[in-house]
Each structure stands twice: as structure tokens, then as C-alpha cells.
Amino acid sequence: MNAGECVRRLFFVIFAPDSQQESSPLSGRKSTQATVRICGASSVWQLYVAHLLLFFVYLTAVHYLAHRFDDLHLMDQFNVAPLMDFPVETLSQGLVLKFKPLNLDVLPLYIVLMAAFPVVLWFMLRWRNAVMISSFGLYLAARHYGWNLPAYPAGVWYFNPFTWQLLFVFGAWLALGGATASRWLLSSRTLLVMSGGFLLFALVMTLAERIPGLRDYIPEGLVAVFVPNDKTNLSPYRVIHLASLVLIVVSLVPIDWPGLKSPFLQPLIRCGQQSLPVFCVGLFLSFIAHFLLDFGSEGIPAQLIVGAAGLWIMTGVAYYRTWSKGVDRSRSSGQGGEAGE
């Protein structure tokens, strides 16, 4: 079962769970459990394989270019240096997701969360609000007690699964009826204004971290709370920022807005539909872009050219994957028709 079929089945389970129980409640429950179990295992396996491929290609590229151009600082900069001293141990730790070079932190987080998703979804189909409350409680406890997974050779995971799971469960809660239950929030003009104000405040604080002159106008107590930005443990203001952004977009952009079908947005839509290959290619290109700018010009024209080339390549990958999947589906349907005859 491929990823597309898993997504289709999981959406059927989430949005139409009652339709599976037309024959009997027992058969419907068994069907739901089977769908979650199969799709969860398939998605986790695909993510793990993608991570391993990216992991080995990334390590090879960094190692080769660092030695080819005699710039061993790249090994330290991209957290690949342990590979030189302890190659077997480093690779084995990479297989169990403990060792992660620079920028390779996201897929391991998704792998862990997707592995737990079948169990979470099973409970959410029955006790949606209770699971959401439990997820929030785990988030608070992990931040208070410092719970995290160990990393290699030292430290902890950059994206703490015990805190970032909150966004994952929140998305499932919205899909399973939470969005309908909280639709009344969209009619609140006060909440919309507060959300817009918080986004502006977040913009000012972000710029203050990078512009010393602007930081001088912000009280030190306020700076201490928001700077530096806690990404590892998903600081509460990050959650509020996302919720504010979602509220504003949903309130101001109708679902049938013609602009969403604009040809100018099709590349973005294609990249979103093929998020896994685009994400993996983008991570590798980020290292190549850093290398090119580091050994060449770091001026604005060079940055624009490198950035545009990267966007063009990722968009090309998205369109290619869309085309190749269409070809595979056509072959599968053709073979199925011939077998039926």
C-alpha cells in the first residue's frame, strides 16, 4: 500500500467513521483499527527509508566536499565530525535516530510521531477531547521536567517529541471534529484583532533579535522572555503564533476563494502535494547552497541566484513526482482492467 492510498484511507477513517459501521459496530471498529495499523506502519517505514537515504547522501556530500576543498571546518559546522573518529558507532547511532547532522532533525521527529499516531488516532476516535487534554498535559510536563530524547554524541533532540506532539495531536483534533466545535471563534472580532496584534508583536520581537538598534527600544524583561526563541521545547508563544495565523487565514480567506486556483499558486500546491521528496531535496540543496556561497560570493545577487535555482529545482522535483505517480496509476489501472477481463 503506497502513501497516497494510506492518506485516502486515513481520511475516510477520520471524516466518515460512522459509515464503516453500517454492517455492524464490530466490523466497523475492526476496519478502522486495520486501516490505522497498516497506514501507520507504511508511513513510518517510508519516512524512515527517506531519512536513511538522505542521511547517507548528506554525510557523503559533506565528507567529500570538506576533504576535496580542504575545508574540514565543514565537518564541524554540519555536525559530521564524529564520523571521522567513530565511524561505526556514529552510523549505528544514526540508524536509531540518535545521531543527526545539521538540519536533519525534522524527519526523525516525524518518524517518532507517526509511529505513535495509530494509537493516538484510535483513542481520539473515541475520546477526542480527553486525548487533546492529555496531549496538553504531556506538553506542560515535558517543559517543566525537561523530558526529551537523548542525542549522540551528547545533548538531546533539537525538536523535542514530547512537546512538538502537541501540534500533531491538535491537527488530528481539528480534523476529528474540533474545527466544527470551535467554529464560533471565527465570528469573534475581538479574537481576530488580538491575533493580528500578536503577529505584529512577534514580527517586532523577531526583528529586534537581528537589529540591535531596534532591540534598544524594547524592555529587557520582555526581551528575556522572547529572546532567544525556544524552538526545542516549542515555547507557548510559538503555539499562540501558529493558532493566531490559522485563525486569521481561516477568517479572511474563504475556502472557495478563486485565488486558490490561480496558476501562480500551482507550483506551491504541487510542492505541498509532494512534500516528502521536495523536503528531502531541499535539505540537500541547503547544504550545496551554503557551500557555493561560502566558497564564492556572498553578495545579494549570488544569494538571489542560488535561492532561485533551489526553488526551481524543488518545483521541478514536485512536478516530476506528480507526473511519475500518474504514470504508475495508469499502469496499475491498466493491469487491473486486463486482469478483470
Short mmCIF file of the C-alpha atoms (twelve columns), coordinates in Angstrom:
data_MODEL
# 
_entry.id   MODEL 
# 
loop_
_atom_site.group_PDB 
_atom_site.id 
_atom_site.type_symbol 
_atom_site.label_atom_id 
_atom_site.label_alt_id 
_atom_site.label_comp_id 
_atom_site.label_asym_id 
_atom_site.label_seq_id 
_atom_site.Cartn_x 
_atom_site.Cartn_y 
_atom_site.Cartn_z 
_atom_site.pdbx_PDB_model_num 
ATOM 1   C CA . MET A 1   0.000   0.000  0.000   1 
ATOM 2   C CA . ASN A 2   1.522   3.330  -1.071  1 
ATOM 3   C CA . ALA A 3   1.402   6.618  0.796   1 
ATOM 4   C CA . GLY A 4   -1.435  8.012  -1.307  1 
ATOM 5   C CA . GLU A 5   -3.673  5.054  -0.547  1 
ATOM 6   C CA . CYS A 6   -2.837  5.366  3.145   1 
ATOM 7   C CA . VAL A 7   -3.810  9.036  3.155   1 
ATOM 8   C CA . ARG A 8   -7.092  8.245  1.395   1 
ATOM 9   C CA . ARG A 9   -7.956  5.509  3.885   1 
ATOM 10  C CA . LEU A 10  -6.985  7.576  6.908   1 
ATOM 11  C CA . PHE A 11  -9.135  10.463 5.687   1 
ATOM 12  C CA . PHE A 12  -12.019 8.004  5.308   1 
ATOM 13  C CA . VAL A 13  -11.497 6.846  8.890   1 
ATOM 14  C CA . ILE A 14  -11.270 10.416 10.218  1 
ATOM 15  C CA . PHE A 15  -14.093 12.096 8.342   1 
ATOM 16  C CA . ALA A 16  -16.520 9.184  7.951   1 
ATOM 17  C CA . PRO A 17  -16.011 6.759  10.837  1 
ATOM 18  C CA . ASP A 18  -19.718 6.002  11.159  1 
ATOM 19  C CA . SER A 19  -20.012 4.818  7.569   1 
ATOM 20  C CA . GLN A 20  -17.784 1.871  8.374   1 
ATOM 21  C CA . GLN A 21  -20.271 0.599  10.919  1 
ATOM 22  C CA . GLU A 22  -23.190 0.056  8.549   1 
ATOM 23  C CA . SER A 23  -22.774 -3.711 8.666   1 
ATOM 24  C CA . SER A 24  -22.060 -3.948 12.386  1 
ATOM 25  C CA . PRO A 25  -20.235 -1.921 15.058  1 
ATOM 26  C CA . LEU A 26  -17.706 -4.728 15.478  1 
ATOM 27  C CA . SER A 27  -16.771 -4.918 11.811  1 
ATOM 28  C CA . GLY A 28  -16.542 -1.111 11.621  1 
ATOM 29  C CA . ARG A 29  -14.195 -0.967 14.596  1 
ATOM 30  C CA . LYS A 30  -12.008 -3.739 13.164  1 
ATOM 31  C CA . SER A 31  -11.862 -1.944 9.819   1 
ATOM 32  C CA . THR A 32  -10.785 1.295  11.483  1 
ATOM 33  C CA . GLN A 33  -8.089  -0.442 13.522  1 
ATOM 34  C CA . ALA A 34  -6.767  -2.282 10.460  1 
ATOM 35  C CA . THR A 35  -6.612  0.919  8.414   1 
ATOM 36  C CA . VAL A 36  -4.767  2.820  11.137  1 
ATOM 37  C CA . ARG A 37  -2.361  -0.048 11.761  1 
ATOM 38  C CA . ILE A 38  -1.472  -0.636 8.091   1 
ATOM 39  C CA . CYS A 39  -1.214  3.022  7.108   1 
ATOM 40  C CA . GLY A 40  0.723   3.956  10.224  1 
ATOM 41  C CA . ALA A 41  3.318   1.251  9.627   1 
ATOM 42  C CA . SER A 42  3.574   2.117  5.928   1 
ATOM 43  C CA . SER A 43  4.042   5.847  6.528   1 
ATOM 44  C CA . VAL A 44  6.637   5.299  9.247   1 
ATOM 45  C CA . TRP A 45  8.589   2.915  7.021   1 
ATOM 46  C CA . GLN A 46  8.564   5.358  4.081   1 
ATOM 47  C CA . LEU A 47  9.720   8.210  6.301   1 
ATOM 48  C CA . TYR A 48  12.472  6.048  7.815   1 
ATOM 49  C CA . VAL A 49  13.751  4.939  4.404   1 
ATOM 50  C CA . ALA A 50  13.687  8.539  3.152   1 
ATOM 51  C CA . HIS A 51  15.617  9.640  6.229   1 
ATOM 52  C CA . LEU A 52  18.263  6.942  5.753   1 
ATOM 53  C CA . LEU A 53  18.761  7.789  2.077   1 
ATOM 54  C CA . LEU A 54  19.060  11.478 2.882   1 
ATOM 55  C CA . PHE A 55  21.303  10.687 5.865   1 
ATOM 56  C CA . PHE A 56  23.860  8.740  3.824   1 
ATOM 57  C CA . VAL A 57  23.807  11.103 0.833   1 
ATOM 58  C CA . TYR A 58  24.184  14.099 3.156   1 
ATOM 59  C CA . LEU A 59  27.089  12.538 5.052   1 
ATOM 60  C CA . THR A 60  28.829  11.557 1.835   1 
ATOM 61  C CA . ALA A 61  28.452  15.025 0.302   1 
ATOM 62  C CA . VAL A 62  29.711  16.869 3.375   1 
ATOM 63  C CA . HIS A 63  32.626  14.470 3.855   1 
ATOM 64  C CA . TYR A 64  33.650  14.584 0.185   1 
ATOM 65  C CA . LEU A 65  33.483  18.359 -0.249  1 
ATOM 66  C CA . ALA A 66  35.219  19.031 3.080   1 
ATOM 67  C CA . HIS A 67  38.205  16.912 2.031   1 
ATOM 68  C CA . ARG A 68  38.121  17.805 -1.652  1 
ATOM 69  C CA . PHE A 69  38.425  21.528 -0.913  1 
ATOM 70  C CA . ASP A 70  40.453  21.095 2.281   1 
ATOM 71  C CA . ASP A 71  37.850  22.768 4.478   1 
ATOM 72  C CA . LEU A 72  37.474  20.444 7.453   1 
ATOM 73  C CA . HIS A 73  35.511  23.158 9.243   1 
ATOM 74  C CA . LEU A 74  32.517  21.949 7.248   1 
ATOM 75  C CA . MET A 75  32.658  18.683 9.174   1 
ATOM 76  C CA . ASP A 76  32.213  20.524 12.465  1 
ATOM 77  C CA . GLN A 77  29.766  23.047 11.092  1 
ATOM 78  C CA . PHE A 78  27.377  20.347 9.854   1 
ATOM 79  C CA . ASN A 79  27.939  18.019 12.811  1 
ATOM 80  C CA . VAL A 80  29.629  15.308 10.743  1 
ATOM 81  C CA . ALA A 81  32.973  15.298 12.614  1 
ATOM 82  C CA . PRO A 82  32.096  12.240 14.808  1 
ATOM 83  C CA . LEU A 83  32.010  10.172 11.630  1 
ATOM 84  C CA . MET A 84  35.791  10.544 11.299  1 
ATOM 85  C CA . ASP A 85  36.633  9.449  14.840  1 
ATOM 86  C CA . PHE A 86  33.983  6.766  15.441  1 
ATOM 87  C CA . PRO A 87  32.538  5.766  12.056  1 
ATOM 88  C CA . VAL A 88  30.829  2.507  13.064  1 
ATOM 89  C CA . GLU A 89  29.311  3.883  16.267  1 
ATOM 90  C CA . THR A 90  28.246  7.106  14.534  1 
ATOM 91  C CA . LEU A 91  26.477  5.267  11.709  1 
ATOM 92  C CA . SER A 92  24.795  2.864  14.126  1 
ATOM 93  C CA . GLN A 93  23.551  5.793  16.220  1 
ATOM 94  C CA . GLY A 94  22.254  7.370  13.026  1 
ATOM 95  C CA . LEU A 95  20.231  4.245  12.273  1 
ATOM 96  C CA . VAL A 96  18.431  4.571  15.617  1 
ATOM 97  C CA . LEU A 97  17.895  8.327  15.047  1 
ATOM 98  C CA . LYS A 98  20.223  9.498  17.815  1 
ATOM 99  C CA . PHE A 99  22.911  10.966 15.571  1 
ATOM 100 C CA . LYS A 100 21.639  13.729 13.295  1 
ATOM 101 C CA . PRO A 101 23.772  16.052 11.168  1 
ATOM 102 C CA . LEU A 102 22.827  19.708 10.922  1 
ATOM 103 C CA . ASN A 103 19.309  20.273 9.515   1 
ATOM 104 C CA . LEU A 104 18.403  16.563 9.623   1 
ATOM 105 C CA . ASP A 105 16.265  16.892 12.750  1 
ATOM 106 C CA . VAL A 106 12.776  17.101 11.244  1 
ATOM 107 C CA . LEU A 107 12.292  13.649 9.706   1 
ATOM 108 C CA . PRO A 108 13.239  11.792 12.925  1 
ATOM 109 C CA . LEU A 109 10.606  13.854 14.739  1 
ATOM 110 C CA . TYR A 110 8.000   12.873 12.151  1 
ATOM 111 C CA . ILE A 111 9.036   9.219  12.335  1 
ATOM 112 C CA . VAL A 112 8.531   9.104  16.107  1 
ATOM 113 C CA . LEU A 113 5.217   10.952 15.960  1 
ATOM 114 C CA . MET A 114 3.899   8.861  13.073  1 
ATOM 115 C CA . ALA A 115 4.856   5.681  14.941  1 
ATOM 116 C CA . ALA A 116 2.648   6.780  17.833  1 
ATOM 117 C CA . PHE A 117 -0.130  8.135  15.611  1 
ATOM 118 C CA . PRO A 118 -2.126  4.874  15.178  1 
ATOM 119 C CA . VAL A 119 -2.542  4.579  18.958  1 
ATOM 120 C CA . VAL A 120 -3.372  8.279  19.322  1 
ATOM 121 C CA . LEU A 121 -5.914  8.146  16.492  1 
ATOM 122 C CA . TRP A 122 -7.566  5.029  17.940  1 
ATOM 123 C CA . PHE A 123 -8.183  6.864  21.212  1 
ATOM 124 C CA . MET A 124 -9.151  10.129 19.504  1 
ATOM 125 C CA . LEU A 125 -11.903 8.409  17.538  1 
ATOM 126 C CA . ARG A 126 -13.469 7.571  20.905  1 
ATOM 127 C CA . TRP A 127 -12.373 10.299 23.336  1 
ATOM 128 C CA . ARG A 128 -11.293 13.271 21.242  1 
ATOM 129 C CA . ASN A 129 -11.267 15.937 23.936  1 
ATOM 130 C CA . ALA A 130 -9.671  13.693 26.573  1 
ATOM 131 C CA . VAL A 131 -6.743  12.932 24.259  1 
ATOM 132 C CA . MET A 132 -6.319  16.636 23.456  1 
ATOM 133 C CA . ILE A 133 -6.214  17.473 27.173  1 
ATOM 134 C CA . SER A 134 -3.729  14.652 27.792  1 
ATOM 135 C CA . SER A 135 -1.528  15.927 24.976  1 
ATOM 136 C CA . PHE A 136 -1.510  19.402 26.514  1 
ATOM 137 C CA . GLY A 137 -0.657  17.896 29.897  1 
ATOM 138 C CA . LEU A 138 2.283   15.991 28.383  1 
ATOM 139 C CA . TYR A 139 3.457   19.214 26.740  1 
ATOM 140 C CA . LEU A 140 3.449   21.073 30.067  1 
ATOM 141 C CA . ALA A 141 5.113   18.211 31.943  1 
ATOM 142 C CA . ALA A 142 7.872   17.844 29.337  1 
ATOM 143 C CA . ARG A 143 8.659   21.553 29.520  1 
ATOM 144 C CA . HIS A 144 8.596   21.587 33.339  1 
ATOM 145 C CA . TYR A 145 10.637  18.425 33.979  1 
ATOM 146 C CA . GLY A 146 12.922  18.708 30.940  1 
ATOM 147 C CA . TRP A 147 11.827  15.451 29.291  1 
ATOM 148 C CA . ASN A 148 13.480  14.805 25.943  1 
ATOM 149 C CA . LEU A 149 15.179  12.006 23.991  1 
ATOM 150 C CA . PRO A 150 18.982  11.613 24.156  1 
ATOM 151 C CA . ALA A 151 21.095  12.501 21.132  1 
ATOM 152 C CA . TYR A 152 24.544  11.360 20.030  1 
ATOM 153 C CA . PRO A 153 27.316  12.140 20.868  1 
ATOM 154 C CA . ALA A 154 25.765  14.363 23.545  1 
ATOM 155 C CA . GLY A 155 22.762  16.501 24.303  1 
ATOM 156 C CA . VAL A 156 19.110  15.946 23.403  1 
ATOM 157 C CA . TRP A 157 16.902  16.106 20.318  1 
ATOM 158 C CA . TYR A 158 16.680  19.571 18.775  1 
ATOM 159 C CA . PHE A 159 12.917  19.079 18.262  1 
ATOM 160 C CA . ASN A 160 11.586  17.604 21.486  1 
ATOM 161 C CA . PRO A 161 8.949   14.969 20.543  1 
ATOM 162 C CA . PHE A 162 7.245   15.284 23.948  1 
ATOM 163 C CA . THR A 163 6.428   18.941 23.268  1 
ATOM 164 C CA . TRP A 164 6.036   19.017 19.477  1 
ATOM 165 C CA . GLN A 165 3.457   16.250 19.682  1 
ATOM 166 C CA . LEU A 166 1.024   18.958 20.808  1 
ATOM 167 C CA . LEU A 167 0.772   20.394 17.277  1 
ATOM 168 C CA . PHE A 168 0.412   16.925 15.813  1 
ATOM 169 C CA . VAL A 169 -2.437  15.968 18.150  1 
ATOM 170 C CA . PHE A 170 -4.023  19.399 17.751  1 
ATOM 171 C CA . GLY A 171 -4.203  18.867 13.992  1 
ATOM 172 C CA . ALA A 172 -5.865  15.488 14.486  1 
ATOM 173 C CA . TRP A 173 -8.275  17.027 16.996  1 
ATOM 174 C CA . LEU A 174 -9.305  19.667 14.463  1 
ATOM 175 C CA . ALA A 175 -9.836  17.039 11.756  1 
ATOM 176 C CA . LEU A 176 -11.926 14.841 14.044  1 
ATOM 177 C CA . GLY A 177 -14.492 17.490 14.891  1 
ATOM 178 C CA . GLY A 178 -12.566 20.074 16.863  1 
ATOM 179 C CA . ALA A 179 -12.712 22.528 13.956  1 
ATOM 180 C CA . THR A 180 -16.509 22.277 13.835  1 
ATOM 181 C CA . ALA A 181 -16.813 22.617 17.593  1 
ATOM 182 C CA . SER A 182 -14.634 25.749 17.656  1 
ATOM 183 C CA . ARG A 183 -16.108 27.422 14.568  1 
ATOM 184 C CA . TRP A 184 -17.765 30.024 16.781  1 
ATOM 185 C CA . LEU A 185 -14.332 31.525 17.363  1 
ATOM 186 C CA . LEU A 186 -14.283 32.731 13.746  1 
ATOM 187 C CA . SER A 187 -17.108 35.164 14.465  1 
ATOM 188 C CA . SER A 188 -15.211 36.868 17.274  1 
ATOM 189 C CA . ARG A 189 -13.919 40.209 16.037  1 
ATOM 190 C CA . THR A 190 -12.015 40.737 19.303  1 
ATOM 191 C CA . LEU A 191 -10.113 37.474 18.904  1 
ATOM 192 C CA . LEU A 192 -9.269  38.341 15.298  1 
ATOM 193 C CA . VAL A 193 -7.844  41.719 16.335  1 
ATOM 194 C CA . MET A 194 -5.861  40.127 19.166  1 
ATOM 195 C CA . SER A 195 -4.438  37.551 16.753  1 
ATOM 196 C CA . GLY A 196 -3.354  40.270 14.346  1 
ATOM 197 C CA . GLY A 197 -1.798  42.242 17.177  1 
ATOM 198 C CA . PHE A 198 0.147   39.212 18.380  1 
ATOM 199 C CA . LEU A 199 1.520   38.574 14.875  1 
ATOM 200 C CA . LEU A 200 2.740   42.169 14.686  1 
ATOM 201 C CA . PHE A 201 4.284   41.850 18.142  1 
ATOM 202 C CA . ALA A 202 6.023   38.627 17.060  1 
ATOM 203 C CA . LEU A 203 7.395   40.401 13.986  1 
ATOM 204 C CA . VAL A 204 8.845   43.192 16.115  1 
ATOM 205 C CA . MET A 205 10.459  40.740 18.548  1 
ATOM 206 C CA . THR A 206 11.944  38.708 15.691  1 
ATOM 207 C CA . LEU A 207 13.423  41.810 14.078  1 
ATOM 208 C CA . ALA A 208 14.726  43.008 17.450  1 
ATOM 209 C CA . GLU A 209 16.770  39.815 17.721  1 
ATOM 210 C CA . ARG A 210 18.546  40.709 14.475  1 
ATOM 211 C CA . ILE A 211 18.587  44.520 14.588  1 
ATOM 212 C CA . PRO A 212 20.486  45.871 17.615  1 
ATOM 213 C CA . GLY A 213 19.079  49.388 17.184  1 
ATOM 214 C CA . LEU A 214 15.508  48.132 17.456  1 
ATOM 215 C CA . ARG A 215 16.303  45.976 20.466  1 
ATOM 216 C CA . ASP A 216 17.326  49.058 22.459  1 
ATOM 217 C CA . TYR A 217 13.694  50.244 22.453  1 
ATOM 218 C CA . ILE A 218 12.333  47.016 23.964  1 
ATOM 219 C CA . PRO A 219 12.391  46.477 27.757  1 
ATOM 220 C CA . GLU A 220 14.953  43.908 28.908  1 
ATOM 221 C CA . GLY A 221 12.317  41.926 30.800  1 
ATOM 222 C CA . LEU A 222 10.331  41.453 27.613  1 
ATOM 223 C CA . VAL A 223 13.432  40.505 25.640  1 
ATOM 224 C CA . ALA A 224 14.376  37.896 28.259  1 
ATOM 225 C CA . VAL A 225 11.022  36.168 27.780  1 
ATOM 226 C CA . PHE A 226 11.002  36.013 23.978  1 
ATOM 227 C CA . VAL A 227 14.695  36.083 23.022  1 
ATOM 228 C CA . PRO A 228 16.279  33.653 22.354  1 
ATOM 229 C CA . ASN A 229 13.377  31.833 20.767  1 
ATOM 230 C CA . ASP A 230 12.831  28.387 22.311  1 
ATOM 231 C CA . LYS A 231 12.284  26.090 19.359  1 
ATOM 232 C CA . THR A 232 13.443  22.853 21.004  1 
ATOM 233 C CA . ASN A 233 10.660  22.715 23.579  1 
ATOM 234 C CA . LEU A 234 8.057   24.548 21.460  1 
ATOM 235 C CA . SER A 235 7.627   27.654 23.570  1 
ATOM 236 C CA . PRO A 236 3.999   28.647 24.306  1 
ATOM 237 C CA . TYR A 237 4.243   31.816 22.226  1 
ATOM 238 C CA . ARG A 238 5.086   29.648 19.208  1 
ATOM 239 C CA . VAL A 239 1.829   27.754 19.723  1 
ATOM 240 C CA . ILE A 240 -0.084  31.036 20.095  1 
ATOM 241 C CA . HIS A 241 1.621   32.372 16.965  1 
ATOM 242 C CA . LEU A 242 0.505   29.374 14.917  1 
ATOM 243 C CA . ALA A 243 -3.035  29.486 16.316  1 
ATOM 244 C CA . SER A 244 -3.254  33.213 15.537  1 
ATOM 245 C CA . LEU A 245 -2.044  32.687 11.999  1 
ATOM 246 C CA . VAL A 246 -4.537  29.859 11.429  1 
ATOM 247 C CA . LEU A 247 -7.399  31.954 12.815  1 
ATOM 248 C CA . ILE A 248 -6.596  34.920 10.573  1 
ATOM 249 C CA . VAL A 249 -6.210  32.827 7.420   1 
ATOM 250 C CA . VAL A 250 -9.400  30.850 8.011   1 
ATOM 251 C CA . SER A 251 -11.338 34.011 8.838   1 
ATOM 252 C CA . LEU A 252 -10.156 36.104 5.899   1 
ATOM 253 C CA . VAL A 253 -9.636  33.536 3.122   1 
ATOM 254 C CA . PRO A 254 -12.827 31.702 2.038   1 
ATOM 255 C CA . ILE A 255 -12.453 28.058 1.133   1 
ATOM 256 C CA . ASP A 256 -13.832 28.775 -2.362  1 
ATOM 257 C CA . TRP A 257 -11.661 31.836 -2.985  1 
ATOM 258 C CA . PRO A 258 -10.779 31.851 -6.725  1 
ATOM 259 C CA . GLY A 259 -7.228  32.934 -5.967  1 
ATOM 260 C CA . LEU A 260 -6.503  29.467 -4.574  1 
ATOM 261 C CA . LYS A 261 -6.909  28.113 -8.108  1 
ATOM 262 C CA . SER A 262 -4.616  30.695 -9.650  1 
ATOM 263 C CA . PRO A 263 -1.903  29.311 -11.957 1 
ATOM 264 C CA . PHE A 264 0.656   31.276 -9.949  1 
ATOM 265 C CA . LEU A 265 -0.100  29.120 -6.894  1 
ATOM 266 C CA . GLN A 266 0.109   25.799 -8.710  1 
ATOM 267 C CA . PRO A 267 3.874   25.369 -8.047  1 
ATOM 268 C CA . LEU A 268 3.240   25.856 -4.312  1 
ATOM 269 C CA . ILE A 269 0.364   23.374 -4.416  1 
ATOM 270 C CA . ARG A 270 2.463   20.823 -6.274  1 
ATOM 271 C CA . CYS A 271 5.290   21.193 -3.749  1 
ATOM 272 C CA . GLY A 272 2.814   20.699 -0.912  1 
ATOM 273 C CA . GLN A 273 1.365   17.584 -2.552  1 
ATOM 274 C CA . GLN A 274 4.856   16.116 -2.939  1 
ATOM 275 C CA . SER A 275 6.146   17.361 0.403   1 
ATOM 276 C CA . LEU A 276 8.425   14.441 1.288   1 
ATOM 277 C CA . PRO A 277 10.630  14.396 -1.856  1 
ATOM 278 C CA . VAL A 278 10.621  18.202 -2.017  1 
ATOM 279 C CA . PHE A 279 11.642  18.398 1.645   1 
ATOM 280 C CA . CYS A 280 14.487  15.900 1.202   1 
ATOM 281 C CA . VAL A 281 15.804  17.600 -1.927  1 
ATOM 282 C CA . GLY A 282 15.508  20.989 -0.233  1 
ATOM 283 C CA . LEU A 283 17.610  19.854 2.724   1 
ATOM 284 C CA . PHE A 284 20.380  18.612 0.465   1 
ATOM 285 C CA . LEU A 285 20.227  21.784 -1.627  1 
ATOM 286 C CA . SER A 286 20.557  23.892 1.521   1 
ATOM 287 C CA . PHE A 287 23.988  22.381 2.120   1 
ATOM 288 C CA . ILE A 288 25.001  22.847 -1.519  1 
ATOM 289 C CA . ALA A 289 23.829  26.475 -1.398  1 
ATOM 290 C CA . HIS A 290 25.826  27.100 1.778   1 
ATOM 291 C CA . PHE A 291 28.908  25.571 0.189   1 
ATOM 292 C CA . LEU A 292 28.585  27.630 -3.014  1 
ATOM 293 C CA . LEU A 293 28.082  30.899 -1.138  1 
ATOM 294 C CA . ASP A 294 30.874  30.089 1.323   1 
ATOM 295 C CA . PHE A 295 33.416  29.431 -1.420  1 
ATOM 296 C CA . GLY A 296 32.093  32.027 -3.830  1 
ATOM 297 C CA . SER A 297 30.419  35.368 -3.485  1 
ATOM 298 C CA . GLU A 298 28.101  36.053 -0.559  1 
ATOM 299 C CA . GLY A 299 26.606  39.140 -2.140  1 
ATOM 300 C CA . ILE A 300 22.896  39.678 -2.638  1 
ATOM 301 C CA . PRO A 301 22.962  38.834 -6.381  1 
ATOM 302 C CA . ALA A 302 24.643  35.496 -5.671  1 
ATOM 303 C CA . GLN A 303 22.158  34.718 -2.910  1 
ATOM 304 C CA . LEU A 304 19.231  35.529 -5.209  1 
ATOM 305 C CA . ILE A 305 20.596  33.328 -7.990  1 
ATOM 306 C CA . VAL A 306 21.282  30.398 -5.663  1 
ATOM 307 C CA . GLY A 307 17.872  30.766 -3.998  1 
ATOM 308 C CA . ALA A 308 16.033  30.966 -7.317  1 
ATOM 309 C CA . ALA A 309 17.889  27.916 -8.611  1 
ATOM 310 C CA . GLY A 310 16.945  25.968 -5.496  1 
ATOM 311 C CA . LEU A 311 13.269  26.900 -5.830  1 
ATOM 312 C CA . TRP A 312 13.321  25.923 -9.496  1 
ATOM 313 C CA . ILE A 313 14.869  22.526 -8.735  1 
ATOM 314 C CA . MET A 314 12.403  21.744 -5.921  1 
ATOM 315 C CA . THR A 315 9.458   22.763 -8.096  1 
ATOM 316 C CA . GLY A 316 10.785  20.557 -10.879 1 
ATOM 317 C CA . VAL A 317 11.031  17.638 -8.466  1 
ATOM 318 C CA . ALA A 318 7.419   18.204 -7.378  1 
ATOM 319 C CA . TYR A 319 6.117   18.216 -10.953 1 
ATOM 320 C CA . TYR A 320 8.202   15.175 -11.849 1 
ATOM 321 C CA . ARG A 321 6.864   13.190 -8.886  1 
ATOM 322 C CA . THR A 322 3.304   14.195 -9.797  1 
ATOM 323 C CA . TRP A 323 3.865   13.011 -13.371 1 
ATOM 324 C CA . SER A 324 5.574   9.747  -12.354 1 
ATOM 325 C CA . LYS A 325 2.806   8.883  -9.892  1 
ATOM 326 C CA . GLY A 326 0.231   9.494  -12.620 1 
ATOM 327 C CA . VAL A 327 2.088   7.103  -14.908 1 
ATOM 328 C CA . ASP A 328 2.221   4.474  -12.159 1 
ATOM 329 C CA . ARG A 329 -1.515  4.803  -11.520 1 
ATOM 330 C CA . SER A 330 -2.273  4.477  -15.230 1 
ATOM 331 C CA . ARG A 331 -0.219  1.299  -15.468 1 
ATOM 332 C CA . SER A 332 -1.837  -0.140 -12.342 1 
ATOM 333 C CA . SER A 333 -5.360  0.593  -13.586 1 
ATOM 334 C CA . GLY A 334 -4.495  -0.847 -17.000 1 
ATOM 335 C CA . GLN A 335 -3.150  -4.054 -15.499 1 
ATOM 336 C CA . GLY A 336 -6.206  -4.278 -13.248 1 
ATOM 337 C CA . GLY A 337 -8.506  -3.935 -16.234 1 
ATOM 338 C CA . GLU A 338 -6.695  -6.649 -18.136 1 
ATOM 339 C CA . ALA A 339 -6.849  -8.961 -15.117 1 
ATOM 340 C CA . GLY A 340 -10.598 -8.300 -14.824 1 
ATOM 341 C CA . GLU A 341 -11.178 -9.280 -18.419 1 
# 
